[in-house]
């Protein structure tokens, strides 16, 4: 069985501050992990993915995430927040033999000017 | 490149009316296809997925159904809508151990 938990349904940061969105996973098999971003009334857009290669993964828009097996975490970070980063962020997990994704409940990011 | 389309973009339907949402994918063959529902302020709920024509797996018992009449076409239907069917419906395509790509979504309001 697989699942992800996103800690903090709402996160607020000041423009220019560090963004840290937390995701912990549970998986009985080696996981593949993903972060998606959703802007209002739009579909989800892939930010980055971990598929058992490098543990530090760089994505679009300056985001990156680090896979830490010992902590079962895959937290999303960005050094400096922009106003355009305000959106809903979802963490997801699947297995290398899986057809299904398991999504977290999402974290709403607010950027304060 | 692959693209995924959904229509309509928005829909307002009365309780008890039928529903048909369509999703099509271009630029790939034999994709896995998925229907998700997103209720206001909540995460994604997987409704159905399909690994091939005519193969549908249902994740949540409800008054919705799905069909895959062609390789790159996925349809979500209901014979009689309920108020609780309101939400944002997302179609996605993907492959085993591969990322999923999402369509633009359909906003359904049942009145």
mmCIF file of C-alpha atoms in Angstrom:
data_model
loop_
_atom_site.group_PDB
_atom_site.id
_atom_site.type_symbol
_atom_site.label_atom_id
_atom_site.label_comp_id
_atom_site.label_asym_id
_atom_site.label_seq_id
_atom_site.Cartn_x
_atom_site.Cartn_y
_atom_site.Cartn_z
ATOM 1 C CA UNK A 1 0.000 0.000 0.000
ATOM 2 C CA UNK A 2 1.106 3.535 -0.695
ATOM 3 C CA UNK A 3 0.147 6.932 0.618
ATOM 4 C CA UNK A 4 1.459 10.442 1.070
ATOM 5 C CA UNK A 5 0.864 12.954 3.829
ATOM 6 C CA UNK A 6 1.265 16.655 3.263
ATOM 7 C CA UNK A 7 1.854 18.517 6.493
ATOM 8 C CA UNK A 8 0.159 21.888 6.534
ATOM 9 C CA UNK A 9 -2.861 22.515 4.356
ATOM 10 C CA UNK A 10 -1.992 26.225 4.193
ATOM 11 C CA UNK A 11 1.449 27.809 4.083
ATOM 12 C CA UNK A 12 2.181 31.536 3.880
ATOM 13 C CA UNK A 13 5.552 33.016 3.023
ATOM 14 C CA UNK A 14 6.783 36.492 2.243
ATOM 15 C CA UNK A 15 7.932 37.303 -1.253
ATOM 16 C CA UNK A 16 11.632 36.447 -1.485
ATOM 17 C CA UNK A 17 11.530 34.022 1.453
ATOM 18 C CA UNK A 18 12.241 30.316 1.382
ATOM 19 C CA UNK A 19 9.382 28.043 0.366
ATOM 20 C CA UNK A 20 9.210 24.671 2.129
ATOM 21 C CA UNK A 21 6.282 22.328 1.508
ATOM 22 C CA UNK A 22 6.373 19.038 3.334
ATOM 23 C CA UNK A 23 5.519 15.588 2.033
ATOM 24 C CA UNK A 24 6.013 12.249 3.741
ATOM 25 C CA UNK A 25 5.307 9.000 2.003
ATOM 26 C CA UNK A 26 4.522 5.438 2.908
ATOM 27 C CA UNK A 27 5.316 2.662 0.489
ATOM 28 C CA UNK A 28 5.992 -1.051 0.744
ATOM 29 C CA UNK A 29 7.954 -0.943 -2.512
ATOM 30 C CA UNK A 30 10.458 1.553 -3.887
ATOM 31 C CA UNK A 31 8.424 4.673 -4.594
ATOM 32 C CA UNK A 32 8.292 7.075 -7.461
ATOM 33 C CA UNK A 33 7.409 10.525 -6.130
ATOM 34 C CA UNK A 34 6.012 13.621 -7.783
ATOM 35 C CA UNK A 35 5.087 17.209 -7.055
ATOM 36 C CA UNK A 36 2.340 18.933 -8.989
ATOM 37 C CA UNK A 37 1.105 22.533 -8.961
ATOM 38 C CA UNK A 38 -2.464 23.629 -9.599
ATOM 39 C CA UNK A 39 -3.540 27.175 -10.347
ATOM 40 C CA UNK A 40 -7.197 28.115 -9.819
ATOM 41 C CA UNK A 41 -9.596 26.384 -12.186
ATOM 42 C CA UNK A 42 -6.804 24.619 -14.034
ATOM 43 C CA UNK A 43 -5.470 21.107 -14.255
ATOM 44 C CA UNK A 44 -2.366 19.884 -12.446
ATOM 45 C CA UNK A 45 1.053 20.634 -13.871
ATOM 46 C CA UNK A 46 4.065 18.454 -13.131
ATOM 47 C CA UNK A 47 6.770 20.319 -11.211
ATOM 48 C CA UNK A 48 9.270 17.516 -10.735
ATOM 49 C CA UNK A 49 9.627 13.782 -10.234
ATOM 50 C CA UNK A 50 11.840 11.290 -8.443
ATOM 51 C CA UNK A 51 12.246 7.900 -10.123
ATOM 52 C CA UNK A 52 15.169 6.324 -8.238
ATOM 53 C CA UNK A 53 17.975 8.251 -9.899
ATOM 54 C CA UNK A 54 19.462 11.336 -8.205
ATOM 55 C CA UNK A 55 17.955 12.021 -4.795
ATOM 56 C CA UNK A 56 17.996 15.793 -5.330
ATOM 57 C CA UNK A 57 15.580 16.571 -8.096
ATOM 58 C CA UNK A 58 15.302 19.915 -9.852
ATOM 59 C CA UNK A 59 12.072 20.960 -11.464
ATOM 60 C CA UNK A 60 10.506 23.868 -13.250
ATOM 61 C CA UNK A 61 10.137 27.404 -11.909
ATOM 62 C CA UNK A 62 13.135 27.050 -9.582
ATOM 63 C CA UNK A 63 11.649 24.305 -7.401
ATOM 64 C CA UNK A 64 13.556 21.306 -6.169
ATOM 65 C CA UNK A 65 12.920 18.356 -3.869
ATOM 66 C CA UNK A 66 15.105 15.883 -2.052
ATOM 67 C CA UNK A 67 14.250 12.229 -1.585
ATOM 68 C CA UNK A 68 15.249 11.075 1.899
ATOM 69 C CA UNK A 69 14.602 7.392 2.373
ATOM 70 C CA UNK A 70 15.587 7.389 6.041
ATOM 71 C CA UNK A 71 12.981 10.067 6.741
ATOM 72 C CA UNK A 72 10.457 8.835 4.129
ATOM 73 C CA UNK A 73 10.223 12.428 2.966
ATOM 74 C CA UNK A 74 10.132 14.317 -0.304
ATOM 75 C CA UNK A 75 9.874 17.967 0.684
ATOM 76 C CA UNK A 76 9.558 20.697 -1.954
ATOM 77 C CA UNK A 77 11.671 23.821 -1.682
ATOM 78 C CA UNK A 78 12.369 27.045 -3.502
ATOM 79 C CA UNK A 79 14.973 29.533 -2.280
ATOM 80 C CA UNK A 80 12.999 32.689 -3.046
ATOM 81 C CA UNK A 81 9.229 32.887 -3.382
ATOM 82 C CA UNK A 82 7.594 34.848 -6.160
ATOM 83 C CA UNK A 83 4.040 36.106 -6.220
ATOM 84 C CA UNK A 84 3.398 33.799 -9.157
ATOM 85 C CA UNK A 85 4.125 30.768 -6.927
ATOM 86 C CA UNK A 86 0.806 31.205 -5.126
ATOM 87 C CA UNK A 87 -1.107 28.028 -5.942
ATOM 88 C CA UNK A 88 -2.102 24.597 -4.639
ATOM 89 C CA UNK A 89 0.664 21.986 -4.481
ATOM 90 C CA UNK A 90 0.148 18.241 -4.470
ATOM 91 C CA UNK A 91 2.560 15.465 -3.629
ATOM 92 C CA UNK A 92 1.938 12.045 -5.177
ATOM 93 C CA UNK A 93 3.409 8.548 -5.031
ATOM 94 C CA UNK A 94 3.283 5.528 -7.269
ATOM 95 C CA UNK A 95 5.252 2.322 -7.592
ATOM 96 C CA UNK A 96 7.497 1.224 -10.432
ATOM 97 C CA UNK A 97 4.873 -1.388 -11.265
ATOM 98 C CA UNK A 98 1.837 0.705 -10.422
ATOM 99 C CA UNK A 99 -0.988 2.043 -12.514
ATOM 100 C CA UNK A 100 -2.328 4.276 -9.790
ATOM 101 C CA UNK A 101 -1.153 7.484 -8.238
ATOM 102 C CA UNK A 102 -1.887 8.342 -4.615
ATOM 103 C CA UNK A 103 -2.162 12.069 -4.008
ATOM 104 C CA UNK A 104 -1.830 14.058 -0.839
ATOM 105 C CA UNK A 105 -4.578 16.428 0.205
ATOM 106 C CA UNK A 106 -2.664 19.424 -1.061
ATOM 107 C CA UNK A 107 -0.995 22.512 0.385
ATOM 108 C CA UNK A 108 -2.209 25.971 -0.507
ATOM 109 C CA UNK A 109 0.712 28.381 -0.786
ATOM 110 C CA UNK A 110 0.117 32.101 -0.225
ATOM 111 C CA UNK A 111 2.867 34.576 -1.053
ATOM 112 C CA UNK A 112 2.700 37.839 0.862
ATOM 113 C CA UNK A 113 4.089 40.925 -0.898
ATOM 114 C CA UNK B 1 4.000 16.122 -28.247
ATOM 115 C CA UNK B 2 1.063 14.816 -26.291
ATOM 116 C CA UNK B 3 -1.999 16.878 -25.485
ATOM 117 C CA UNK B 4 -5.105 16.100 -23.513
ATOM 118 C CA UNK B 5 -8.460 17.725 -24.043
ATOM 119 C CA UNK B 6 -11.545 17.864 -21.896
ATOM 120 C CA UNK B 7 -14.975 19.261 -22.621
ATOM 121 C CA UNK B 8 -17.015 20.999 -21.716
ATOM 122 C CA UNK B 9 -14.994 23.404 -19.583
ATOM 123 C CA UNK B 10 -17.969 24.287 -17.401
ATOM 124 C CA UNK B 11 -21.360 22.704 -16.967
ATOM 125 C CA UNK B 12 -24.420 23.515 -14.895
ATOM 126 C CA UNK B 13 -26.935 20.692 -14.654
ATOM 127 C CA UNK B 14 -30.076 20.133 -12.568
ATOM 128 C CA UNK B 15 -30.360 17.275 -10.108
ATOM 129 C CA UNK B 16 -31.551 14.114 -11.821
ATOM 130 C CA UNK B 17 -30.245 15.039 -15.262
ATOM 131 C CA UNK B 18 -27.724 12.887 -17.184
ATOM 132 C CA UNK B 19 -24.044 13.673 -17.545
ATOM 133 C CA UNK B 20 -21.426 13.040 -20.186
ATOM 134 C CA UNK B 21 -17.890 14.396 -19.918
ATOM 135 C CA UNK B 22 -15.362 13.599 -22.576
ATOM 136 C CA UNK B 23 -11.595 13.357 -22.529
ATOM 137 C CA UNK B 24 -9.320 12.722 -25.491
ATOM 138 C CA UNK B 25 -5.570 12.350 -25.740
ATOM 139 C CA UNK B 26 -3.421 13.108 -28.763
ATOM 140 C CA UNK B 27 0.132 12.157 -29.594
ATOM 141 C CA UNK B 28 0.376 8.832 -27.790
ATOM 142 C CA UNK B 29 -1.076 5.356 -28.040
ATOM 143 C CA UNK B 30 -2.432 2.910 -25.483
ATOM 144 C CA UNK B 31 -2.172 5.300 -22.543
ATOM 145 C CA UNK B 32 -3.552 4.647 -19.092
ATOM 146 C CA UNK B 33 -6.462 7.015 -18.583
ATOM 147 C CA UNK B 34 -7.840 8.377 -15.326
ATOM 148 C CA UNK B 35 -10.835 10.336 -14.033
ATOM 149 C CA UNK B 36 -10.444 12.285 -10.814
ATOM 150 C CA UNK B 37 -12.851 14.485 -8.904
ATOM 151 C CA UNK B 38 -11.790 17.427 -6.824
ATOM 152 C CA UNK B 39 -14.379 18.793 -4.418
ATOM 153 C CA UNK B 40 -14.063 22.408 -3.290
ATOM 154 C CA UNK B 41 -10.986 22.853 -1.107
ATOM 155 C CA UNK B 42 -10.132 19.179 -1.124
ATOM 156 C CA UNK B 43 -7.650 16.842 -2.734
ATOM 157 C CA UNK B 44 -8.034 14.541 -5.684
ATOM 158 C CA UNK B 45 -10.273 11.508 -5.553
ATOM 159 C CA UNK B 46 -9.590 8.819 -8.138
ATOM 160 C CA UNK B 47 -12.882 7.731 -9.683
ATOM 161 C CA UNK B 48 -11.918 5.416 -12.542
ATOM 162 C CA UNK B 49 -8.891 4.313 -14.463
ATOM 163 C CA UNK B 50 -8.428 2.345 -17.636
ATOM 164 C CA UNK B 51 -5.430 0.447 -18.981
ATOM 165 C CA UNK B 52 -7.022 -0.329 -22.339
ATOM 166 C CA UNK B 53 -10.136 -0.179 -24.502
ATOM 167 C CA UNK B 54 -13.113 -1.514 -22.603
ATOM 168 C CA UNK B 55 -11.090 -2.032 -19.408
ATOM 169 C CA UNK B 56 -12.399 0.114 -16.567
ATOM 170 C CA UNK B 57 -11.513 -0.048 -12.890
ATOM 171 C CA UNK B 58 -13.784 1.731 -10.440
ATOM 172 C CA UNK B 59 -12.315 3.088 -7.264
ATOM 173 C CA UNK B 60 -15.347 4.601 -5.603
ATOM 174 C CA UNK B 61 -18.925 3.228 -5.599
ATOM 175 C CA UNK B 62 -21.222 5.960 -6.826
ATOM 176 C CA UNK B 63 -23.743 6.845 -9.490
ATOM 177 C CA UNK B 64 -21.026 7.577 -12.031
ATOM 178 C CA UNK B 65 -19.687 5.296 -14.728
ATOM 179 C CA UNK B 66 -16.856 5.448 -17.223
ATOM 180 C CA UNK B 67 -16.267 4.032 -20.654
ATOM 181 C CA UNK B 68 -13.357 3.848 -23.062
ATOM 182 C CA UNK B 69 -14.777 3.283 -26.522
ATOM 183 C CA UNK B 70 -11.525 4.142 -28.301
ATOM 184 C CA UNK B 71 -7.865 3.964 -27.362
ATOM 185 C CA UNK B 72 -7.537 7.663 -26.610
ATOM 186 C CA UNK B 73 -11.070 8.521 -25.528
ATOM 187 C CA UNK B 74 -12.390 8.331 -21.993
ATOM 188 C CA UNK B 75 -15.960 9.248 -21.070
ATOM 189 C CA UNK B 76 -17.480 9.891 -17.659
ATOM 190 C CA UNK B 77 -21.232 9.484 -17.397
ATOM 191 C CA UNK B 78 -24.151 9.517 -15.057
ATOM 192 C CA UNK B 79 -27.789 8.677 -15.602
ATOM 193 C CA UNK B 80 -29.015 10.909 -12.776
ATOM 194 C CA UNK B 81 -26.874 13.570 -11.156
ATOM 195 C CA UNK B 82 -26.869 14.236 -7.431
ATOM 196 C CA UNK B 83 -25.993 17.489 -5.688
ATOM 197 C CA UNK B 84 -22.926 15.741 -4.289
ATOM 198 C CA UNK B 85 -21.620 15.197 -7.832
ATOM 199 C CA UNK B 86 -20.658 18.867 -8.055
ATOM 200 C CA UNK B 87 -16.934 19.412 -8.344
ATOM 201 C CA UNK B 88 -13.972 19.811 -10.619
ATOM 202 C CA UNK B 89 -13.410 16.767 -12.822
ATOM 203 C CA UNK B 90 -9.951 16.069 -14.117
ATOM 204 C CA UNK B 91 -8.880 13.605 -16.754
ATOM 205 C CA UNK B 92 -5.280 12.425 -16.888
ATOM 206 C CA UNK B 93 -3.135 10.080 -18.942
ATOM 207 C CA UNK B 94 -0.023 8.193 -17.978
ATOM 208 C CA UNK B 95 1.848 4.903 -18.114
ATOM 209 C CA UNK B 96 3.008 2.391 -15.538
ATOM 210 C CA UNK B 97 5.605 4.067 -13.313
ATOM 211 C CA UNK B 98 5.355 7.209 -15.396
ATOM 212 C CA UNK B 99 4.096 10.654 -14.487
ATOM 213 C CA UNK B 100 0.496 11.569 -15.176
ATOM 214 C CA UNK B 101 -0.501 14.491 -17.355
ATOM 215 C CA UNK B 102 -3.709 16.303 -16.638
ATOM 216 C CA UNK B 103 -6.320 17.958 -18.777
ATOM 217 C CA UNK B 104 -7.701 21.435 -18.074
ATOM 218 C CA UNK B 105 -10.673 20.093 -16.125
ATOM 219 C CA UNK B 106 -14.455 20.458 -16.184
ATOM 220 C CA UNK B 107 -16.258 22.477 -13.524
ATOM 221 C CA UNK B 108 -19.588 20.761 -12.846
ATOM 222 C CA UNK B 109 -22.275 22.456 -10.774
ATOM 223 C CA UNK B 110 -25.376 20.464 -9.975
ATOM 224 C CA UNK B 111 -28.310 22.665 -8.988
#
